[in-house]
Coordinates of C-alpha atoms in Angstrom, one line a residue:
X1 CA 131.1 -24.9 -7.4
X2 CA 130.4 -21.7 -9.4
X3 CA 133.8 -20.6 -8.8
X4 CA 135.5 -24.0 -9.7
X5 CA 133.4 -23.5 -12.6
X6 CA 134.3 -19.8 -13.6
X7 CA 138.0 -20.2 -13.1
X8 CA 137.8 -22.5 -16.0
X9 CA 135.2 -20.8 -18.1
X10 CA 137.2 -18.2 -19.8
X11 CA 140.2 -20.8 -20.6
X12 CA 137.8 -23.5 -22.1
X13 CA 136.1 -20.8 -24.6
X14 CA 138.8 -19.6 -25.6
X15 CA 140.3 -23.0 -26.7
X16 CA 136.8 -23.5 -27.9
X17 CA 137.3 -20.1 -30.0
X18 CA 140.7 -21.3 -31.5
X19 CA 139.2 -24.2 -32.3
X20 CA 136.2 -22.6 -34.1
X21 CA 139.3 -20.3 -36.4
X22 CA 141.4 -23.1 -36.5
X23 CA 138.5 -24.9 -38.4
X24 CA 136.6 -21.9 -40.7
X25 CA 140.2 -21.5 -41.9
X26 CA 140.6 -24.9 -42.5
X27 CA 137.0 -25.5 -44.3
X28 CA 136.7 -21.6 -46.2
X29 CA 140.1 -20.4 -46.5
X30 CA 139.3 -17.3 -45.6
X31 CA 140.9 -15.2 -42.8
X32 CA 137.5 -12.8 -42.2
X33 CA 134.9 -15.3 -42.1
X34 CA 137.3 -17.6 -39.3
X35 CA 137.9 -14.7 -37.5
X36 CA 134.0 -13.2 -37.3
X37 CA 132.9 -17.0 -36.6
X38 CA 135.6 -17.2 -33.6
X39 CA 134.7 -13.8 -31.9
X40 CA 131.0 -14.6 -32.2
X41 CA 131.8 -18.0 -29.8
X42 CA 134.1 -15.4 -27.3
X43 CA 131.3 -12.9 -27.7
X44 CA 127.9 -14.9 -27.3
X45 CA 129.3 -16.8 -24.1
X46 CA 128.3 -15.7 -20.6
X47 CA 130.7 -16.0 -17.9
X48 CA 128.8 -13.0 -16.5
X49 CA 125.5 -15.0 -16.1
X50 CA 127.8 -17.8 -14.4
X51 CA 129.5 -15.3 -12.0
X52 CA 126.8 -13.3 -11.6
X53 CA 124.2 -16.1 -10.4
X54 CA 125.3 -16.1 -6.7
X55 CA 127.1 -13.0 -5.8
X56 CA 123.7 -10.7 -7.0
X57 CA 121.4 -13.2 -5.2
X58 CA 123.5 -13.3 -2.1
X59 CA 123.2 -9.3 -1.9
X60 CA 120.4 -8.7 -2.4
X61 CA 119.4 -11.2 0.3
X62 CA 121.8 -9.6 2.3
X63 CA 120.2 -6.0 1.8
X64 CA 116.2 -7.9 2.0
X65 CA 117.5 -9.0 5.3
X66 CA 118.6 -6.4 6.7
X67 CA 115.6 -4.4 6.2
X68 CA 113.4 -7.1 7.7
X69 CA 115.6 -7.2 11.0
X70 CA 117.9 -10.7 9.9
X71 CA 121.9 -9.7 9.9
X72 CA 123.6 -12.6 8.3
X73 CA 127.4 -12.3 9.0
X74 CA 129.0 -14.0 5.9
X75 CA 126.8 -14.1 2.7
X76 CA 127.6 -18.2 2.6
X77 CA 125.2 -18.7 5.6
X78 CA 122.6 -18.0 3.8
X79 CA 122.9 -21.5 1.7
X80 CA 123.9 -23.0 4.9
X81 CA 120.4 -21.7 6.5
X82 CA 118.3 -22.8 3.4
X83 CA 119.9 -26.6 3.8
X84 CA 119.1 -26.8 7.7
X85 CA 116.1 -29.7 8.4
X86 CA 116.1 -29.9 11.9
X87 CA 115.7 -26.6 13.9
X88 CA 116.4 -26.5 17.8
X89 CA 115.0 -23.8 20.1
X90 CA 116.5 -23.3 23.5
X91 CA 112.7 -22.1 25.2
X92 CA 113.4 -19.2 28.1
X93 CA 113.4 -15.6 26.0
X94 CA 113.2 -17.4 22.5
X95 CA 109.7 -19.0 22.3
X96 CA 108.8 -17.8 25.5
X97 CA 108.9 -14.1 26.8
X98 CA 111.6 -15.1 29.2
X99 CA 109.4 -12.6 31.0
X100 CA 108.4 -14.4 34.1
X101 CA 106.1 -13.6 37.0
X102 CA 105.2 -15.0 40.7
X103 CA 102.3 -16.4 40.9
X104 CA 102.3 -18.1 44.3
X105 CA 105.2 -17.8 47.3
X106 CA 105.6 -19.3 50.3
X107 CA 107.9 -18.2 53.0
X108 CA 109.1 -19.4 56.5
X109 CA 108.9 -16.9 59.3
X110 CA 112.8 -16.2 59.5
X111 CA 112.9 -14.6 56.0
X112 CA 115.2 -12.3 54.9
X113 CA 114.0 -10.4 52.1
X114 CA 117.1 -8.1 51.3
X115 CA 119.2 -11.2 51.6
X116 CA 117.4 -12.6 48.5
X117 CA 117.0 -9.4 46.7
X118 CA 120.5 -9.1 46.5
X119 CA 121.4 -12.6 45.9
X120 CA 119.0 -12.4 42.7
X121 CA 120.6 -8.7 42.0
X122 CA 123.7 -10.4 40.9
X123 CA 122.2 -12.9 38.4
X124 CA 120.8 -11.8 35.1
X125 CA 118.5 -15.4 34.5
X126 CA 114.8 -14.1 34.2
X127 CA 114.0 -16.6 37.1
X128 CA 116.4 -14.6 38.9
X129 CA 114.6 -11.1 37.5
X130 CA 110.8 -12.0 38.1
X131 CA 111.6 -12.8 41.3
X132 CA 114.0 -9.4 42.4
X133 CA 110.7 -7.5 40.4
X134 CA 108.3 -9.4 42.9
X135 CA 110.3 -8.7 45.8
X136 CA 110.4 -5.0 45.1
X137 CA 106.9 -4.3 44.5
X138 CA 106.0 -6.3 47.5
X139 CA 108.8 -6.0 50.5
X140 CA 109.5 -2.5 51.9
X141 CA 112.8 -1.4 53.0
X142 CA 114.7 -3.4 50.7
X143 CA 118.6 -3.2 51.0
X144 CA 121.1 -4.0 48.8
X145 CA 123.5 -6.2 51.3
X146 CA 127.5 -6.7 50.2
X147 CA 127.8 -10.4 49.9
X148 CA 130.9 -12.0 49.8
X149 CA 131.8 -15.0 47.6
X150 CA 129.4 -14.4 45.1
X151 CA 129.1 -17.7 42.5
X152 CA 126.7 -17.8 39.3
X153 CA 126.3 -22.0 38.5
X154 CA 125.2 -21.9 35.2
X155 CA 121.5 -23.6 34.7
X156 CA 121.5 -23.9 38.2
X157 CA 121.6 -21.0 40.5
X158 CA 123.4 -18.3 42.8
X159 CA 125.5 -18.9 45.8
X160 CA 127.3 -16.4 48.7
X161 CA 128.1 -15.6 51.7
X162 CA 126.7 -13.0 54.3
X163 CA 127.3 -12.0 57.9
X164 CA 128.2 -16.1 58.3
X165 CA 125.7 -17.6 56.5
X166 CA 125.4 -19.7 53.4
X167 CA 122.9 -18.6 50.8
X168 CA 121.7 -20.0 47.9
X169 CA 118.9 -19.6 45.3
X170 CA 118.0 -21.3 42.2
X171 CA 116.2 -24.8 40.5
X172 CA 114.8 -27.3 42.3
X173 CA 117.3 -29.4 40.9
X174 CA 120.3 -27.1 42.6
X175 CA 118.5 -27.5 45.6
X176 CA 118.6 -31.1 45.7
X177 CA 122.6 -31.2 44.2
X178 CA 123.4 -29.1 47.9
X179 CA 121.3 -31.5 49.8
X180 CA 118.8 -28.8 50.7
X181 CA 115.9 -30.2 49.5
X182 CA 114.6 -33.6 49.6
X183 CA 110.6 -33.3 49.1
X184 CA 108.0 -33.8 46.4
X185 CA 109.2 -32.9 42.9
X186 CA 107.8 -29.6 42.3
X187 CA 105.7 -28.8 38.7
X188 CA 106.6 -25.6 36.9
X189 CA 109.3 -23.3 37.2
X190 CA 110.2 -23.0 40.7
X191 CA 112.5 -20.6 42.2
X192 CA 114.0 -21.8 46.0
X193 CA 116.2 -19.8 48.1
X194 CA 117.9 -21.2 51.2
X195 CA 119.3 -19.4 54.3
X196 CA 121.8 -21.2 56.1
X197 CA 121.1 -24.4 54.9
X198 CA 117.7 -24.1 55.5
X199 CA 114.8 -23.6 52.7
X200 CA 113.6 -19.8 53.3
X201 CA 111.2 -19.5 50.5
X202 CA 109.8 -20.7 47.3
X203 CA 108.3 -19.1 44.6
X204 CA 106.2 -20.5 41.6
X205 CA 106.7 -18.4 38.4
X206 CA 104.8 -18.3 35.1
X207 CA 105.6 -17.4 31.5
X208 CA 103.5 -17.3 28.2
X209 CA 104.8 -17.4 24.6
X210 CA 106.2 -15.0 22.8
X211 CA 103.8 -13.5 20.0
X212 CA 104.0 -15.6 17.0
X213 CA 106.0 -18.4 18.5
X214 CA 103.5 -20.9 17.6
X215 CA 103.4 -19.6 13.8
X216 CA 106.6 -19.3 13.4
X217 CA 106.8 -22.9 14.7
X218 CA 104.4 -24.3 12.4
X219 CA 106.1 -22.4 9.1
X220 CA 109.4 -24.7 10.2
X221 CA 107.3 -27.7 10.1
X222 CA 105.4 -26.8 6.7
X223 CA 109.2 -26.5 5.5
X224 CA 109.8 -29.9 5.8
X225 CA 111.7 -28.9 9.3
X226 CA 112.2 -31.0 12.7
X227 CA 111.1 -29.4 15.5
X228 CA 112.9 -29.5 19.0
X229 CA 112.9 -27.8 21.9
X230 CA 115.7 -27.7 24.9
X231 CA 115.2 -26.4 28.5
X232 CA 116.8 -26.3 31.5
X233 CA 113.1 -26.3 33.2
X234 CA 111.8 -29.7 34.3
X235 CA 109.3 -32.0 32.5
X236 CA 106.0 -30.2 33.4
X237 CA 107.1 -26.6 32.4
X238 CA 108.8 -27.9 29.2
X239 CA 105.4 -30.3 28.3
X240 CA 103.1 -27.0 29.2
X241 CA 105.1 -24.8 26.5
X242 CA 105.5 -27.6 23.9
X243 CA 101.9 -28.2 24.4
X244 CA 101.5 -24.8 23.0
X245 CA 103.6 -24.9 20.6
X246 CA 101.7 -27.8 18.8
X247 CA 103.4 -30.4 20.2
X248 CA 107.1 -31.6 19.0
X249 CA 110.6 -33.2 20.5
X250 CA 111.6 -31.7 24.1
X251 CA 114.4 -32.5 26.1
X252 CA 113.6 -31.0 30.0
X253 CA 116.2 -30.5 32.7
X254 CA 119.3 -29.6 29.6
X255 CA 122.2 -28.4 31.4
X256 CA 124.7 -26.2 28.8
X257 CA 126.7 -29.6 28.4
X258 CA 123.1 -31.4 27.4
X259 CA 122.6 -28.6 24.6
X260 CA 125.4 -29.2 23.4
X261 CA 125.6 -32.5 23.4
X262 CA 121.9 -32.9 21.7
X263 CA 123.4 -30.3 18.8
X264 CA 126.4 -32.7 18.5
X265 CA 124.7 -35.6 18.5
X266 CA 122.5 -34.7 15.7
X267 CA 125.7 -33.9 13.2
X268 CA 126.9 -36.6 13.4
X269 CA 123.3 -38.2 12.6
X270 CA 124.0 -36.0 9.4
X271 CA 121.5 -33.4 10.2
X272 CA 122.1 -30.0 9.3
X273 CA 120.8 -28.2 12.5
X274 CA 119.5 -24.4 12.7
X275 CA 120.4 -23.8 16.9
X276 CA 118.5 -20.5 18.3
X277 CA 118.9 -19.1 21.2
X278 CA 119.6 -16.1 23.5
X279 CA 121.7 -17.3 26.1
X280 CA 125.0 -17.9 27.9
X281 CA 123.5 -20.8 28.6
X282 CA 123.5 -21.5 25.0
X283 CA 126.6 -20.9 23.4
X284 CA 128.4 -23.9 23.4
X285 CA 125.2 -25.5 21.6
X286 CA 125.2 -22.5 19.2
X287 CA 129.1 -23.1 18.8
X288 CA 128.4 -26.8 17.3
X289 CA 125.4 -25.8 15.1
X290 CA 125.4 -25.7 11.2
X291 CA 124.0 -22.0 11.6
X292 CA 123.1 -20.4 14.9
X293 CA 120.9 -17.7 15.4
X294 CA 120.5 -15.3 17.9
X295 CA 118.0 -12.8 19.2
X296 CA 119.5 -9.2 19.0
X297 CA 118.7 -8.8 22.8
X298 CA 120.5 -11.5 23.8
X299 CA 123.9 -12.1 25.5
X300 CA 127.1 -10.7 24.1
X301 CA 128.6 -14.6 23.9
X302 CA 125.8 -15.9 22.6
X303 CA 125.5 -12.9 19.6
X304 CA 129.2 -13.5 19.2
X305 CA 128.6 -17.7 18.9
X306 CA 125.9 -16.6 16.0
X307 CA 125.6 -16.8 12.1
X308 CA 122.2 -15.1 12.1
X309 CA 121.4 -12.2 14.5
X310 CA 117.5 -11.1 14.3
X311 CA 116.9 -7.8 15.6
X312 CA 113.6 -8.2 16.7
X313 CA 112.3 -10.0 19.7
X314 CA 109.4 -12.2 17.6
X315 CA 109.9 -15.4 16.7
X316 CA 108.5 -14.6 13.2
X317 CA 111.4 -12.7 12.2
X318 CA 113.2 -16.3 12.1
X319 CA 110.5 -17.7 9.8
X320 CA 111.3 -15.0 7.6
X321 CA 115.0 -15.7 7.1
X322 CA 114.5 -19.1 6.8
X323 CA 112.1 -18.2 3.7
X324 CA 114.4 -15.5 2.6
X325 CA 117.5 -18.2 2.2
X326 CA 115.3 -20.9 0.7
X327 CA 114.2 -18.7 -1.7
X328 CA 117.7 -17.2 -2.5
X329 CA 118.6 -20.9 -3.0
X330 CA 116.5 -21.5 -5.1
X331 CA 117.1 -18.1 -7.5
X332 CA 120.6 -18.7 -7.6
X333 CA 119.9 -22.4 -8.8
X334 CA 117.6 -20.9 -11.5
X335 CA 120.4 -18.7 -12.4
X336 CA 122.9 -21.1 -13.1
X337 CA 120.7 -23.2 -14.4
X338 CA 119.8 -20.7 -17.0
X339 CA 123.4 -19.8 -17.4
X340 CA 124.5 -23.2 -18.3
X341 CA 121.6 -23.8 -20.9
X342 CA 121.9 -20.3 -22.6
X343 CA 125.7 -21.3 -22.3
X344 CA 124.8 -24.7 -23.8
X345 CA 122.4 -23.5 -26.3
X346 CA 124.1 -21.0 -27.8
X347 CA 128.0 -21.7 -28.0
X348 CA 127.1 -24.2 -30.4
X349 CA 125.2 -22.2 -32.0
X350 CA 128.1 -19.5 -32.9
X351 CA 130.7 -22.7 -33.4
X352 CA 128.3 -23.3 -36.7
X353 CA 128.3 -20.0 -37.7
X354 CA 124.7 -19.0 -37.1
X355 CA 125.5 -15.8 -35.1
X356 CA 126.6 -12.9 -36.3
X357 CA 128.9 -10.8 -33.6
X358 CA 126.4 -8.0 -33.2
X359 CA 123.5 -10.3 -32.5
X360 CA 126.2 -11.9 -30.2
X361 CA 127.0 -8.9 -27.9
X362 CA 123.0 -8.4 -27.9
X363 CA 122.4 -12.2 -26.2
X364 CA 124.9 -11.6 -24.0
X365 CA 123.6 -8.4 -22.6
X366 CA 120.3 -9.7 -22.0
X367 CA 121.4 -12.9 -20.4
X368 CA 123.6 -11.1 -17.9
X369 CA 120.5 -9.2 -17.3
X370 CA 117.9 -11.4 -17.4
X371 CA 119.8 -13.3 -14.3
X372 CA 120.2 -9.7 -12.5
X373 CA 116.4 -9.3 -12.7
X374 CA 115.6 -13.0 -11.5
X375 CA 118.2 -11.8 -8.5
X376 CA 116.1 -9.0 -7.8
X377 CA 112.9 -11.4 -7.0
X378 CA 114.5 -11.9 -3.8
X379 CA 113.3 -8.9 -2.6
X380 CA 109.9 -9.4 -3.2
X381 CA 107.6 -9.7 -0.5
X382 CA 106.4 -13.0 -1.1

């Protein structure tokens, strides 16, 4: 809009300045009084206050970002990010640690430990972590086997192959898709590995939330912000973390395809959705979000998918750019607000011949910088 608008800015005062000679001329008859009229109207108008309203916001949002650990990628995000009203969290390593732990496991007697340390050696999933970290600090003798056929199933698990047997580790839900598992649903996040289509051992994990999740959570919501969260964990793990989160919408057992359908679904309710996450899992819901954001530590696909990449691993850093855009929103509104009254206000005002050139240059200057100083408030802290 401000460009539309400057591209025609210089062209309509200067008609506007013809017209202003064309008429002093006409009404005085003199040559020097038409001509310091008409200069006055070129002089006293602002295109600089006009042109000047977004691009000095934008950078110094850009450069108060940066600072604070938020890298927007293209400056026109950051009006994009102040118009989002839904915001959807994937939960593993964005409002949770993603830093898992065993806290039970049970085993059956023909268990073979380095088969499962290096089935979960070849998966970087923090399910898949905890439990590699549990097996070392607990089994001795660990090897690291050469498996054969080696197959990541995203949101699901790890399959392959070794000395003629089938192995496979991963959900409950993965489990039950091989037809290895056909018992009581299981509550929590729950880690199963199978040996020769047999179930060799389970392990029940635990995670907590990340420091400041829950604030951050609750600064969305006092924006006027929905609130979801997607998972790929079942209903009881999903409940226990929106739970402390404050409650809020949560859609359990999300494949990749069910992220991105849930993001694609809510376009085309006509919601402008913020989509943050850290994962493969999640790029192809980052992909179909009005502006995605990524943690810095997470994967390369998923930083690539991004609009927004915070640096740091607390959820409070995303509160911050959300506040940081809204509030460079609503500067550059104020800007050209301000631009078009003075505009308004005082190009008239030169037309009748109540400005004399010098006091024109002087209302000029200070409008151009009375709309750099407003700019600068977006550094503030507040």
């Amino acid at each position: 809009l401000v460009d539309a608008i400057a591209a025609r800015f210089s062209t309509a005062i200067t008609a506007l300045a013809l017209a202003t000679f064309a008429f002093w001329f006409w009404r005085t008859g003199e040559l020097s009084t038409a001509l310091i009229v008409a200069i006055s109207v070129v002089v006293i108008s602002c295109p600089c206050a006009l042109g000047l309203a977004t691009p000095v916001s934008t950078l110094v949002a850009l450069g108060a970002g940066f600072r604070r650990g938020i890298l927007f990628k293209e400056a026109r995000i950051i009006e994009s990010l102040a118009k989002c009203d839904m915001a959807v969290f994937d939960k593993t390593g964005t409002l949770t640690s993603g830093r898992l732990s065993v806290s039970n496991f049970k085993h059956a007697d023909k268990f073979d430990a380095s088969a499962l340390f290096s089935l979960v050696s070849g998966s970087t999933h923090p399910v898949s972590r905890a439990v590699g970290e549990y097996l070392r600090a607990n089994f001795r003798d660990l090897k690291l086997l050469e498996l054969s056929g080696f197959e990541n199933i995203a949101a699901r698990g790890t399959q392959a192959k070794f000395d003629g047997k089938n192995l496979a580790g991963g959900s409950e839900k993965f489990m039950r898709e091989l037809g290895l598992y056909n018992g009581e649903a299981v509550r929590g996040t729950c880690y199963f590995f199978a040996a020769d289509g047999e179930i060799a051992a389970v392990f029940e994990l635990e995670e907590s939330l990340k420091e400041g999740a829950k604030e951050c959570v609750d600064a969305l919501k006092n924006a006027g912000m929905r609130v979801a969260m997607l998972t790929g964990d079942n209903e009881y793990a999903a409940k226990r973390v929106a739970e402390g989160l404050g409650g809020g919408e949560t859609v359990a057992n999300a494949l990749p395809t069910d992220k991105a359908a849930y993001v694609e679904r809510l376009a085309q309710q006509g919601q402008n959705v913020l989509m943050v996450g850290d994962g493969i899992n999640d790029a192809a819901a980052l992909a179909l979000s009005s502006v995605a954001v990524c943690m810095g530590s997470g994967a390369a696909v998923s930083i690539e998918k991004s609009d927004v990449v915070l640096m740091s691993e607390g959820p409070a850093s995303l509160a911050a750019a959300v506040a940081l855009a809204r509030k460079t929103y609503r500067i550059v509104r104020q800007n050209l607000a301000f631009s078009l009254v003075y505009n308004a206000v005082t190009i008239p005002l030169a037309m009748a011949g109540y400005v004399a050139p010098a006091v024109a240059a002087l209302s000029m200057s200070l409008s151009s910088v009375a709309v750099v100083l407003n700019a600068m408030r977006v550094r503030s802290e507040r």
